[in-house]
Short mmCIF file of C-alpha atoms (C1' of nucleotides) in Angstrom, two decimals:
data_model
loop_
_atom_site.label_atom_id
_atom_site.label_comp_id
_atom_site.label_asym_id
_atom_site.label_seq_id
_atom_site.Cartn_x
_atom_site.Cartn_y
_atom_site.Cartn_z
CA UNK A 1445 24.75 2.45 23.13
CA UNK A 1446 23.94 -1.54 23.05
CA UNK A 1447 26.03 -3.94 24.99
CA UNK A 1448 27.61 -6.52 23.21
CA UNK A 1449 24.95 -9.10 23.87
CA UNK A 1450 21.98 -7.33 21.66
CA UNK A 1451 19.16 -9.55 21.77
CA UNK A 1452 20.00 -12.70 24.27
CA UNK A 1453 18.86 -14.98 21.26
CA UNK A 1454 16.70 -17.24 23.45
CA UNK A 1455 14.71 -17.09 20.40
CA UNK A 1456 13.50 -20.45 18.97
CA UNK A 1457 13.49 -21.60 15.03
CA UNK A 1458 9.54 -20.33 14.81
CA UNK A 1459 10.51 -16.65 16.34
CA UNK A 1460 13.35 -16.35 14.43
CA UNK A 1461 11.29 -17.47 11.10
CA UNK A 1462 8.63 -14.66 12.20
CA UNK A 1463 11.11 -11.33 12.71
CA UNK A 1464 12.23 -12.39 9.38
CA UNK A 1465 9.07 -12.69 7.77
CA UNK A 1466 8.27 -9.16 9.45
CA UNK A 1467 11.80 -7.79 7.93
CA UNK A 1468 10.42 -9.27 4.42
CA UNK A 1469 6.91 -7.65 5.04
CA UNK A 1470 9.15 -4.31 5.82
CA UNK A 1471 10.94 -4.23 2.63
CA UNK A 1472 8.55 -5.02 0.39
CA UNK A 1473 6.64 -2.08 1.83
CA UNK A 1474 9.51 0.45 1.87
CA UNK A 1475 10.33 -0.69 -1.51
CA UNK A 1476 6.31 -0.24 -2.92
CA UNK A 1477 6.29 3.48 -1.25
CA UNK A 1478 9.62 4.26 -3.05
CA UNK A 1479 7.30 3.16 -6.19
CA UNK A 1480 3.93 4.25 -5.37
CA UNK A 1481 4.64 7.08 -3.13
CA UNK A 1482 3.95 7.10 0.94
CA UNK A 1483 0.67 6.82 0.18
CA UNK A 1484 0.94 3.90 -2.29
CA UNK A 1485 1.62 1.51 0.21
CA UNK A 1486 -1.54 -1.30 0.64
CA UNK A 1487 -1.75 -4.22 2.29
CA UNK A 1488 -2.94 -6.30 -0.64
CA UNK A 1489 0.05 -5.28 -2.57
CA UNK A 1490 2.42 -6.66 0.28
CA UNK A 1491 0.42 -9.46 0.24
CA UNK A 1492 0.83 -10.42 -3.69
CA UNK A 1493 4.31 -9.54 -3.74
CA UNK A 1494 5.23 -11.38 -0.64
CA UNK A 1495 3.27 -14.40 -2.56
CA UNK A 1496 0.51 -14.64 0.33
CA UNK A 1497 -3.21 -13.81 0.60
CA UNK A 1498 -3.96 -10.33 2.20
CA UNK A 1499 -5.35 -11.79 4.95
CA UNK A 1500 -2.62 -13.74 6.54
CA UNK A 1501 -0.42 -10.14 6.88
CA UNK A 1502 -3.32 -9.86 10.10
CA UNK A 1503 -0.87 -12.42 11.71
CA UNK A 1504 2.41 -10.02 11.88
CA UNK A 1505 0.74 -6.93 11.88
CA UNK A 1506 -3.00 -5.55 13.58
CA UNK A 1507 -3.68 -2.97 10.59
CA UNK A 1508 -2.22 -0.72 7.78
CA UNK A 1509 -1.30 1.94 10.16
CA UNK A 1510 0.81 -0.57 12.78
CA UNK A 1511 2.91 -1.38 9.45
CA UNK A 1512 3.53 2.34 8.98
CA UNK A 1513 4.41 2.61 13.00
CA UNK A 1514 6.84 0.03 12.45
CA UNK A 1515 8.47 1.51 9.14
CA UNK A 1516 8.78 4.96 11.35
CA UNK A 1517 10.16 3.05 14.15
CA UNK A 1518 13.00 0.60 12.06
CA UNK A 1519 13.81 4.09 10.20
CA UNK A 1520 14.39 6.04 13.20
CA UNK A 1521 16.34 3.71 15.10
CA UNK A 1522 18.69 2.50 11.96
CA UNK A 1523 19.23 6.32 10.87
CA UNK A 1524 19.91 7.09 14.95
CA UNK A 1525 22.32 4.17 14.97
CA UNK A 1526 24.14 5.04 11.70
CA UNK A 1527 24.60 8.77 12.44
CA UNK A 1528 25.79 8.33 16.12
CA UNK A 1529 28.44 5.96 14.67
CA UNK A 1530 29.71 8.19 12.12
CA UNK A 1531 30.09 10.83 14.63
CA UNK A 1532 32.24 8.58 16.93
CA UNK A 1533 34.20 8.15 14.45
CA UNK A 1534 35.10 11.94 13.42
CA UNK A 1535 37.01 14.15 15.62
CA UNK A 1536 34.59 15.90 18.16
CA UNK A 1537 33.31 19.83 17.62
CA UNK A 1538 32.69 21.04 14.05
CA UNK A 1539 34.07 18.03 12.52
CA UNK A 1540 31.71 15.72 13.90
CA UNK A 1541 28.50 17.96 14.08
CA UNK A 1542 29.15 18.50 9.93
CA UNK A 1543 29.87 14.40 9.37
CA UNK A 1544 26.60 13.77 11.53
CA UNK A 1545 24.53 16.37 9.67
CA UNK A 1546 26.16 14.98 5.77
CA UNK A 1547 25.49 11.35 7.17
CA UNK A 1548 21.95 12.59 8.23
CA UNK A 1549 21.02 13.57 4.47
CA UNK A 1550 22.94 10.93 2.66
CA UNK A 1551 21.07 8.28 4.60
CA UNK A 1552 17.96 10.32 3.84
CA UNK A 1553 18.14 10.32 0.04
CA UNK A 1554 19.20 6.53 -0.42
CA UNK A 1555 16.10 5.90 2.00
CA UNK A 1556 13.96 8.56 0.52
CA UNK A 1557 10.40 7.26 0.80
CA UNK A 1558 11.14 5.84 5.22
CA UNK A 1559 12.69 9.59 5.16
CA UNK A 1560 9.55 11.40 3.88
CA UNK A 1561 7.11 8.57 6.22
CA UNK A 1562 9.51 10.25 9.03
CA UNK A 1563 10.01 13.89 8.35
CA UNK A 1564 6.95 14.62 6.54
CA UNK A 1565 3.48 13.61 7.75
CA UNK A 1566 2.13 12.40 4.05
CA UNK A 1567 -0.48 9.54 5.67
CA UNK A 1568 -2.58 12.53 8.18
CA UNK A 1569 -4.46 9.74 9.59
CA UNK A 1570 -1.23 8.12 10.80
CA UNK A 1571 0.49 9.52 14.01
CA UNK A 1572 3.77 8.31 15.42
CA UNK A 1573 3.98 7.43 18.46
CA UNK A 1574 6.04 8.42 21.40
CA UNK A 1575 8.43 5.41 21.34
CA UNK A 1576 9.19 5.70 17.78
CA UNK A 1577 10.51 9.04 17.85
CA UNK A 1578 12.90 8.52 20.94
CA UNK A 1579 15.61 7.99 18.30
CA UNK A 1580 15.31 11.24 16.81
CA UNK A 1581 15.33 12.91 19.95
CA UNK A 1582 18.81 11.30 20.64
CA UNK A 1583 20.31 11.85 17.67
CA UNK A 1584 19.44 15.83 17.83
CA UNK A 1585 20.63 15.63 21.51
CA UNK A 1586 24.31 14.09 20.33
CA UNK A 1587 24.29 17.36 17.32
CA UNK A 1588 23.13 19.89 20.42
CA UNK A 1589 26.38 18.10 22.18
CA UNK A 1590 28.74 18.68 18.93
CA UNK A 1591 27.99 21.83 19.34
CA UNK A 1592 28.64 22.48 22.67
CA UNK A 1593 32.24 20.90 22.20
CA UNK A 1594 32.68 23.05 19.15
CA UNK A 1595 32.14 25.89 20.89
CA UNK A 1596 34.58 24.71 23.59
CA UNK A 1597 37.23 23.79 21.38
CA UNK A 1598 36.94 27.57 19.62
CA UNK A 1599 35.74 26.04 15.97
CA UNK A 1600 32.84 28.41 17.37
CA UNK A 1601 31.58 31.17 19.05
CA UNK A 1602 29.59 30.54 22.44
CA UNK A 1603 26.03 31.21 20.06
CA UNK A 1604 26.58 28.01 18.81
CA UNK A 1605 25.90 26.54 22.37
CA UNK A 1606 22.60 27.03 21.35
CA UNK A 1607 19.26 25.86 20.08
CA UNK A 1608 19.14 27.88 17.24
CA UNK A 1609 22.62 26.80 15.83
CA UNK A 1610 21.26 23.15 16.36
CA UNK A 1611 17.80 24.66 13.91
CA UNK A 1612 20.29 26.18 11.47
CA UNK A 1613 21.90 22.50 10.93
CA UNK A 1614 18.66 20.95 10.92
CA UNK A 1615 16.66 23.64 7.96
CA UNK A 1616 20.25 23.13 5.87
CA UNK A 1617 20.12 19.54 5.53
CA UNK A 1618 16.14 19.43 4.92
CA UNK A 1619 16.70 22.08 2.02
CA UNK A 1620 19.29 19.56 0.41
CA UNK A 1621 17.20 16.72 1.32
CA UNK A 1622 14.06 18.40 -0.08
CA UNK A 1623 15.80 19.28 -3.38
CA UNK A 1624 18.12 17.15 -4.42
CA UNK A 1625 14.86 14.30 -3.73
CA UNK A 1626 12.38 16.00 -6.08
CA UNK A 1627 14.26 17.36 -8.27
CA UNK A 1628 17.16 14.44 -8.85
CA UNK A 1629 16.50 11.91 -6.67
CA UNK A 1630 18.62 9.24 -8.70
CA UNK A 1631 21.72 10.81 -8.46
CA UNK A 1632 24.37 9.92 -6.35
CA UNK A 1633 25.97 11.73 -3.49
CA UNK A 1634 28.38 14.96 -4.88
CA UNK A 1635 26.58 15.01 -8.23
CA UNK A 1636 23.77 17.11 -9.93
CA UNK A 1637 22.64 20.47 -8.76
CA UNK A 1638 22.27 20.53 -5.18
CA UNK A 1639 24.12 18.09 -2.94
CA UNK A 1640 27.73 19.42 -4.01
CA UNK A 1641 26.24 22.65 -2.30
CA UNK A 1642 26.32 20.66 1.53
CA UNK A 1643 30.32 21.87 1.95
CA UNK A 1644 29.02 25.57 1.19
CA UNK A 1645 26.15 25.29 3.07
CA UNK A 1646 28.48 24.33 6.04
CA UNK A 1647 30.11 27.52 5.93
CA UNK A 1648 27.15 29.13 7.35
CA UNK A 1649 28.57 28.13 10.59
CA UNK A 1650 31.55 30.01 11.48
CA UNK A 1651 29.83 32.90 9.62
CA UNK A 1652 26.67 32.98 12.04
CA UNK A 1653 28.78 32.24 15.26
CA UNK A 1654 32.67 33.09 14.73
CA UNK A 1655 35.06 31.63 16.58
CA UNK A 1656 37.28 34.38 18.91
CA UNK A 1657 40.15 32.99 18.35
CA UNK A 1658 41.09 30.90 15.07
CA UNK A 1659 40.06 27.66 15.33
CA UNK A 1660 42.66 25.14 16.98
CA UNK A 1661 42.99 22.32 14.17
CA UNK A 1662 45.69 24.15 12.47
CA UNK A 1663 48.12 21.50 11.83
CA UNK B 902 3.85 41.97 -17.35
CA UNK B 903 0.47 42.32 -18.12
CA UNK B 904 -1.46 45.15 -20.03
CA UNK B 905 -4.57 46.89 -18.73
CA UNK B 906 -6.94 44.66 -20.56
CA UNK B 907 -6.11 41.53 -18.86
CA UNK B 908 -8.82 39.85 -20.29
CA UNK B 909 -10.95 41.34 -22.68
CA UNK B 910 -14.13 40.16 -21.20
CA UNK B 911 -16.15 38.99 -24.12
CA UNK B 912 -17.65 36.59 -21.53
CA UNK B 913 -21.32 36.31 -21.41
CA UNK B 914 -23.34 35.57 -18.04
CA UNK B 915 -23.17 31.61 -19.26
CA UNK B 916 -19.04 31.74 -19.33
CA UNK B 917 -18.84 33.85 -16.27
CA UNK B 918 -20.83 31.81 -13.67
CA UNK B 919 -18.88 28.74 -15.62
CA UNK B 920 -15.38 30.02 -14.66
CA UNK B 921 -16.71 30.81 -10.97
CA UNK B 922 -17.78 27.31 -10.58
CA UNK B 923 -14.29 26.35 -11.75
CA UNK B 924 -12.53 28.69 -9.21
CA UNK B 925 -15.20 27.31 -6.67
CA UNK B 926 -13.95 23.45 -7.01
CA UNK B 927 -9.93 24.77 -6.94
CA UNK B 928 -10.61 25.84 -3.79
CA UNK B 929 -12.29 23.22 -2.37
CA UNK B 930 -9.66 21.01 -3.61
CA UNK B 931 -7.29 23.03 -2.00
CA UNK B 932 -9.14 23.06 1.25
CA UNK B 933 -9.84 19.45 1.31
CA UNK B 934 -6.02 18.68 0.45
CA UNK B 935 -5.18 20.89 3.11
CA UNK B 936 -7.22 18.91 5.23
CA UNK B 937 -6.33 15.05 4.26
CA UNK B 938 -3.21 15.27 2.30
CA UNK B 939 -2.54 16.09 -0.94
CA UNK B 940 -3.44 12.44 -1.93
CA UNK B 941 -6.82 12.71 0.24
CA UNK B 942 -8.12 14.76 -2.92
CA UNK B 943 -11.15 13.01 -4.36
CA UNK B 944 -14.24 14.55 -6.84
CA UNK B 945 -16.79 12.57 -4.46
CA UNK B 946 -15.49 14.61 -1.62
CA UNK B 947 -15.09 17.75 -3.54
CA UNK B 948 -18.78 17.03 -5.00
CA UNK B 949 -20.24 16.64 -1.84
CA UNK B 950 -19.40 19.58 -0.35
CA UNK B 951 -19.80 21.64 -3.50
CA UNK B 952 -23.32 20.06 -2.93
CA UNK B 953 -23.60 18.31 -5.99
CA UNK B 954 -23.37 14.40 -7.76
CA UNK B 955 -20.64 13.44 -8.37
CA UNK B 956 -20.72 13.08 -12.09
CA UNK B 957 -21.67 16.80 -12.11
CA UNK B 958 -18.00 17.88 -12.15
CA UNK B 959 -17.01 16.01 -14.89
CA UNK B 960 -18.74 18.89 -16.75
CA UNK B 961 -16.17 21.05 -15.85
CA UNK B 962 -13.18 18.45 -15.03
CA UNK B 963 -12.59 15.01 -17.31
CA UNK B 964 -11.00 13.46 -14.89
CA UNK B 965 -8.99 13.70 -11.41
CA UNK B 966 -5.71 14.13 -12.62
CA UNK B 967 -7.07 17.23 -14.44
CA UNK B 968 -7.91 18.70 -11.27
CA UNK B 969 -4.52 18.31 -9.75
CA UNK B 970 -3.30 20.14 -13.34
CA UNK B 971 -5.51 22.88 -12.79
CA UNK B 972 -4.49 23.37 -9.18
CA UNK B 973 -0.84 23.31 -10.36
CA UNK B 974 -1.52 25.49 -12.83
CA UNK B 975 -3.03 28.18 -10.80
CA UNK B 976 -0.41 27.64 -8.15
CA UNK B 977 2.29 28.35 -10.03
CA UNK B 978 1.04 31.27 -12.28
CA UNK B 979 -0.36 33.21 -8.57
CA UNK B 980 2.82 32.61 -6.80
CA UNK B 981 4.93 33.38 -10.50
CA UNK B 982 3.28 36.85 -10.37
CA UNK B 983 3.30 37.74 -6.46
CA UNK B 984 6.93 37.06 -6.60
CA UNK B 985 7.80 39.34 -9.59
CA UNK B 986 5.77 41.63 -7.98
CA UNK B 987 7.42 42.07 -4.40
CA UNK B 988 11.25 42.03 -6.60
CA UNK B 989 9.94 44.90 -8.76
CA UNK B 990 8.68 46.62 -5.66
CA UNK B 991 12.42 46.10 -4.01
CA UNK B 992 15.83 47.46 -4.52
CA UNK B 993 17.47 46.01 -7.13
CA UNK B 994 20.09 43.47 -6.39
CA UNK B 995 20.52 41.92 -3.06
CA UNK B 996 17.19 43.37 -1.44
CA UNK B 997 15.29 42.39 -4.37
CA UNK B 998 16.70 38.55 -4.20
CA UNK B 999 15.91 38.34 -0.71
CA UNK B 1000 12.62 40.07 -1.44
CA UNK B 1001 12.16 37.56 -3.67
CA UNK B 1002 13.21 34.83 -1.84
CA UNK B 1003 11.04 35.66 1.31
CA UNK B 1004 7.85 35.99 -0.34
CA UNK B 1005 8.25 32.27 -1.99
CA UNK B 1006 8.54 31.11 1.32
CA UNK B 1007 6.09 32.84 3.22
CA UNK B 1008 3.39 32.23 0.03
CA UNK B 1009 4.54 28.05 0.21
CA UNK B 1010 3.22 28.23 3.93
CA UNK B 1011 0.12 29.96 3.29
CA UNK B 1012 -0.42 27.79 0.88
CA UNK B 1013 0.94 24.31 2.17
CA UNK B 1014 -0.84 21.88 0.27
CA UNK B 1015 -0.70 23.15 -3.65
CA UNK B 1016 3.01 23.87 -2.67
CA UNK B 1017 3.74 20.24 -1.84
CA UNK B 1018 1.80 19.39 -5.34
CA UNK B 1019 3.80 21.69 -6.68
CA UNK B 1020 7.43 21.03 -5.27
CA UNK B 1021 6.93 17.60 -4.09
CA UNK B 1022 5.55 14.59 -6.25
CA UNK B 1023 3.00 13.20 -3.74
CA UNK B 1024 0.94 12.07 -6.69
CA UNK B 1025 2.97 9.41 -8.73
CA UNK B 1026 0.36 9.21 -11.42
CA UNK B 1027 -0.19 13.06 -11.98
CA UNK B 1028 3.09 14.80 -14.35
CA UNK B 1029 2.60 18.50 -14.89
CA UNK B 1030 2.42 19.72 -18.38
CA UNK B 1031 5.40 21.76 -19.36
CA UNK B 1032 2.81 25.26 -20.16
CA UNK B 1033 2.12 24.82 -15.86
CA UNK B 1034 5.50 24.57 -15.21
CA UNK B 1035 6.06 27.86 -17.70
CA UNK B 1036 5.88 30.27 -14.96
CA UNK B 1037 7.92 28.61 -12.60
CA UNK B 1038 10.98 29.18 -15.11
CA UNK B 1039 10.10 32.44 -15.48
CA UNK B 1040 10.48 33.31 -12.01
CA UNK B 1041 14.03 31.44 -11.41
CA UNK B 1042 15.03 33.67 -14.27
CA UNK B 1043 14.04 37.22 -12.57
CA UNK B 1044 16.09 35.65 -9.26
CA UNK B 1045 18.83 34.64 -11.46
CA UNK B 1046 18.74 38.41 -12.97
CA UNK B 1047 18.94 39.80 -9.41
CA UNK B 1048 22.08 37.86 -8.80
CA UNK B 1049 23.51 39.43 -11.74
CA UNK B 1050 21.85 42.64 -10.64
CA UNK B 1051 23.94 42.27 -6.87
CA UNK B 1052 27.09 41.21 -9.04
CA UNK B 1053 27.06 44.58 -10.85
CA UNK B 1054 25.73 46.95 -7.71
CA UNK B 1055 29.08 45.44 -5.91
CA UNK B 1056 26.25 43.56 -3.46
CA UNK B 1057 28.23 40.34 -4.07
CA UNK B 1058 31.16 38.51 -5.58
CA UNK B 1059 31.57 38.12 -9.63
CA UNK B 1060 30.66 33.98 -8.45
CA UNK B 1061 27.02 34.97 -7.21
CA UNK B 1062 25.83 35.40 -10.68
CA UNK B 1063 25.39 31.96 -11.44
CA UNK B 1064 23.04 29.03 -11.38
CA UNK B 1065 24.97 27.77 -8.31
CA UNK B 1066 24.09 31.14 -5.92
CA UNK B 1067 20.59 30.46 -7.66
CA UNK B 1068 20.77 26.82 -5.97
CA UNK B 1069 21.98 27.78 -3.03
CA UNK B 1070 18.89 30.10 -2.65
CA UNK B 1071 16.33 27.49 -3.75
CA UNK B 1072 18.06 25.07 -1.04
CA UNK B 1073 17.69 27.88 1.64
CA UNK B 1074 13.54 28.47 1.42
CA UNK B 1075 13.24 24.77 0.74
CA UNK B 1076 14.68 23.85 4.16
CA UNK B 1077 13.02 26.77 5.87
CA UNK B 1078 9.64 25.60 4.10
CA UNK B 1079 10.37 21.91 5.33
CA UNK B 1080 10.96 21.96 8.79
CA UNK B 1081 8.27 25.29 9.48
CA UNK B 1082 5.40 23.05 7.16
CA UNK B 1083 6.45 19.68 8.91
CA UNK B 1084 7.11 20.90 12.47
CA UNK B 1085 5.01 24.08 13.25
CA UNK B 1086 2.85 24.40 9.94
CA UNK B 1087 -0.11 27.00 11.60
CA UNK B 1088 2.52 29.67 13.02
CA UNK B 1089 2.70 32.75 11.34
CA UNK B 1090 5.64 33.92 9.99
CA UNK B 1091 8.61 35.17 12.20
CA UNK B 1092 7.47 32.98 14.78
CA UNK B 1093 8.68 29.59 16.00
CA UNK B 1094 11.68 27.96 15.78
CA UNK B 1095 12.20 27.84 11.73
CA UNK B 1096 11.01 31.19 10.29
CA UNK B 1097 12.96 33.33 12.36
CA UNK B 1098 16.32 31.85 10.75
CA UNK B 1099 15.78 33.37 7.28
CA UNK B 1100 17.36 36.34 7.64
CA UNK B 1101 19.73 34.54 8.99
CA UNK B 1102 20.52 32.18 6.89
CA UNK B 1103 20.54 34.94 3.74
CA UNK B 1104 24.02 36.25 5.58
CA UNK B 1105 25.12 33.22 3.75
CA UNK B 1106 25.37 35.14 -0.16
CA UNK B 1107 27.35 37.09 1.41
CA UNK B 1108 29.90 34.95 3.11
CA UNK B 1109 30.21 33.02 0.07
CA UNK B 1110 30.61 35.42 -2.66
CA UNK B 1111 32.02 38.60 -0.99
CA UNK B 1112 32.20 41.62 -2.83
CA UNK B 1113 35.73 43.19 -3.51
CA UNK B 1114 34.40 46.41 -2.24
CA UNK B 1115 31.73 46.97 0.41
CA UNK B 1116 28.07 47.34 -0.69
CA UNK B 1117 27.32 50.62 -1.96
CA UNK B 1118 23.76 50.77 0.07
CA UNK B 1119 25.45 52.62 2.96
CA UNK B 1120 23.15 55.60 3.21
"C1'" DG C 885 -0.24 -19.67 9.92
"C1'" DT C 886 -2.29 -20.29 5.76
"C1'" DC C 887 -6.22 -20.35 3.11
"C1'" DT C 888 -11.29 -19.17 1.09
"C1'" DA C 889 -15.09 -16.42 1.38
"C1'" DT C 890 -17.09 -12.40 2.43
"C1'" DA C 891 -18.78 -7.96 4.44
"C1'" DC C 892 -18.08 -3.34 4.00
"C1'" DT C 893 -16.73 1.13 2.23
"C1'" DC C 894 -15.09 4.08 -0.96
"C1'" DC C 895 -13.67 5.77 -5.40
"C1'" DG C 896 -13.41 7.09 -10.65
"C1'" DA C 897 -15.88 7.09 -14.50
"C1'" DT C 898 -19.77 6.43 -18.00
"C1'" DA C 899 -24.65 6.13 -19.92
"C1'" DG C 900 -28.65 8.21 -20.48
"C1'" DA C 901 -33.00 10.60 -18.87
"C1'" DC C 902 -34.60 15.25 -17.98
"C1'" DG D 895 -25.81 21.22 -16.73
"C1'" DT D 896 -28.04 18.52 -13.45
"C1'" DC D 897 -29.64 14.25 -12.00
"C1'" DT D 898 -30.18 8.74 -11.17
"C1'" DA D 899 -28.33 4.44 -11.92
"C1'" DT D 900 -24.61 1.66 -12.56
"C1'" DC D 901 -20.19 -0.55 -13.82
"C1'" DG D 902 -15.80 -2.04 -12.31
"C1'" DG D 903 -12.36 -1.93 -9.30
"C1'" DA D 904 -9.70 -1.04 -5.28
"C1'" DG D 905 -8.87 -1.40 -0.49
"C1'" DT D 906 -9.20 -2.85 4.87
"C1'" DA D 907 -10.65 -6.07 7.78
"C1'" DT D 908 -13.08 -10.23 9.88
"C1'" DA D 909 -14.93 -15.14 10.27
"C1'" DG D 910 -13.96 -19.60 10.06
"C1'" DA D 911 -12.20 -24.00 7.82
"C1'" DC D 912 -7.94 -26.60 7.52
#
DNA sequence: GTCTATACTCCGATAGAC
DNA sequence: GTCTATCGGAGTATAGAC
């Protein structure tokens, strides 16, 4: 997805000094909505934490809102990133479309307040923008393709080409996600009441779109 | 559940028009939260339109946090009793979960905003008292009795009646409620790309809890 | 790029007259 | 039970000195 050669670095000391005064302003934000709630987040809280006055954030950022953009933006393209890797790295069809979905969820609840900034829309006066959802748009496209080789390799049946099998994935993780965050959203992955469910919920798969013929990774 | 004489009425003229105005803010509350976010709730708003001061409403309310209590309150007790109601009006077992199930749903996007108050925490500084969360308990334990219900019929497996196949459930309308409320939140019901999985994804009680024998609701 | 100072808006809540 | 007046605080954002 990125060639080796990410950013050319032609950067200077003073640019490289302001992205990481921007990643510090980004923390300390996701880290006051995970306390305060998506709705907590002010820029005069940044600004104490960060050990500034509230008006010197103006510098890195135009307004309240262009901080949110940018949370939306860094979550989509880190959660993108992360679940296209772990899905390289499983063996294509059902295998991969169920690590990419459990690696969706899991990245969710240790990110929980970016995750509800992206999936909810708790700030109504703030709107993503076009660019920032790109990511997402990839990331379903790679599932839609998981699901396509499924279906090729027989874990499936051809309905699982489909739209609507790519929906089914997508309402199954948000019902874990929605849970397992408001009702134990301390506990770690495989514990408590609802994330040991993601195997079962899984199995909705082959029941919704069986496979003609057995599926082929039978040792 | 309740008797004829629901309540007795001893209420004079003076109580009566008292509890209206009551019911009257609750729903503007509900509309403005509807509007601007659960968190966009705020008595001056609520005052203005009620076309009143301000400090008016603290006749009625002593503060903003017991606003959001009452709206939880009435939240859960009106979806508590719609629920029970569709299950009593349903087959016993299965239909009757489902039943159930469905109506939770459906009433959670008619009613978008109290149900995030009441499901989500978008409020850090508002905890609901344990008397509104009453009927909430009271109507995982009818669903949880309908499991048992579908275990004895032969609907399902001897594993459904448990709090597990009661988790499962709650994670199914919780995803369905996510993605329709985030991602299409003004169609009706049966429509779009969310909704129209339920029934769908209620084959899954089924597939993981079979019953020995085949359901005994073949006419 | 940081600061001080400030303008502006909004809110929750209380006191007290009527 | 309504109002006016007010307190006290929060926030976003801008202007301008250094």
């Amino acid at each position: 997805m990125s060639l080796p050669v990410e950013q050319p670095q032609p950067l200077d000391r003073r640019s490289r000094r302001r992205m990481e005064t921007i990643e510090e302003i980004l923390d300390i934000a996701e880290t006051l909505m995970t306390e305060e709630g998506v709705n907590g987040l002010s820029l005069s809280e940044v600004a104490r934490r960060l050990g500034v006055q509230p008006p010197s954030l103006y510098k890195y950022f135009p307004s309240l809102m262009a901080v949110y953009e940018a949370l939306f933006e860094r979550g989509q393209r880190v959660l993108c990133e992360h679940v296209l890797a772990v899905m390289a790295a499983t063996p294509p069809g059902l295998p991969a479309l169920v690590a990419g979905l459990e690696a969706s969820v899991r990245w969710g609840l240790e990110h929980q307040a970016v995750a509800q900034l992206m999936v909810q829309r708790p700030v109504p006066s703030f709107t993503p923008s076009e660019r920032a959802m790109a990511p997402a748009l990839e990331q379903w496209e790679a599932m839609r393709a998981a699901l396509a080789d499924a279906v090729r390799l027989g874990d499936l049946g051809p309905g699982a080409d489909s739209d609507e099998a790519l929906h089914v994935g997508i309402t199954l993780i948000a019902g874990v996600f929605a849970t397992a965050a408001s009702n134990e959203p301390h506990l770690p992955w495989g514990t408590g009441r609802f994330t040991p469910l993601f195997p079962k919920l899984m199995e909705l798969f082959p029941t919704l779109y069986p496979p003609a013929r057995k599926p082929r990774r039978r040792h």
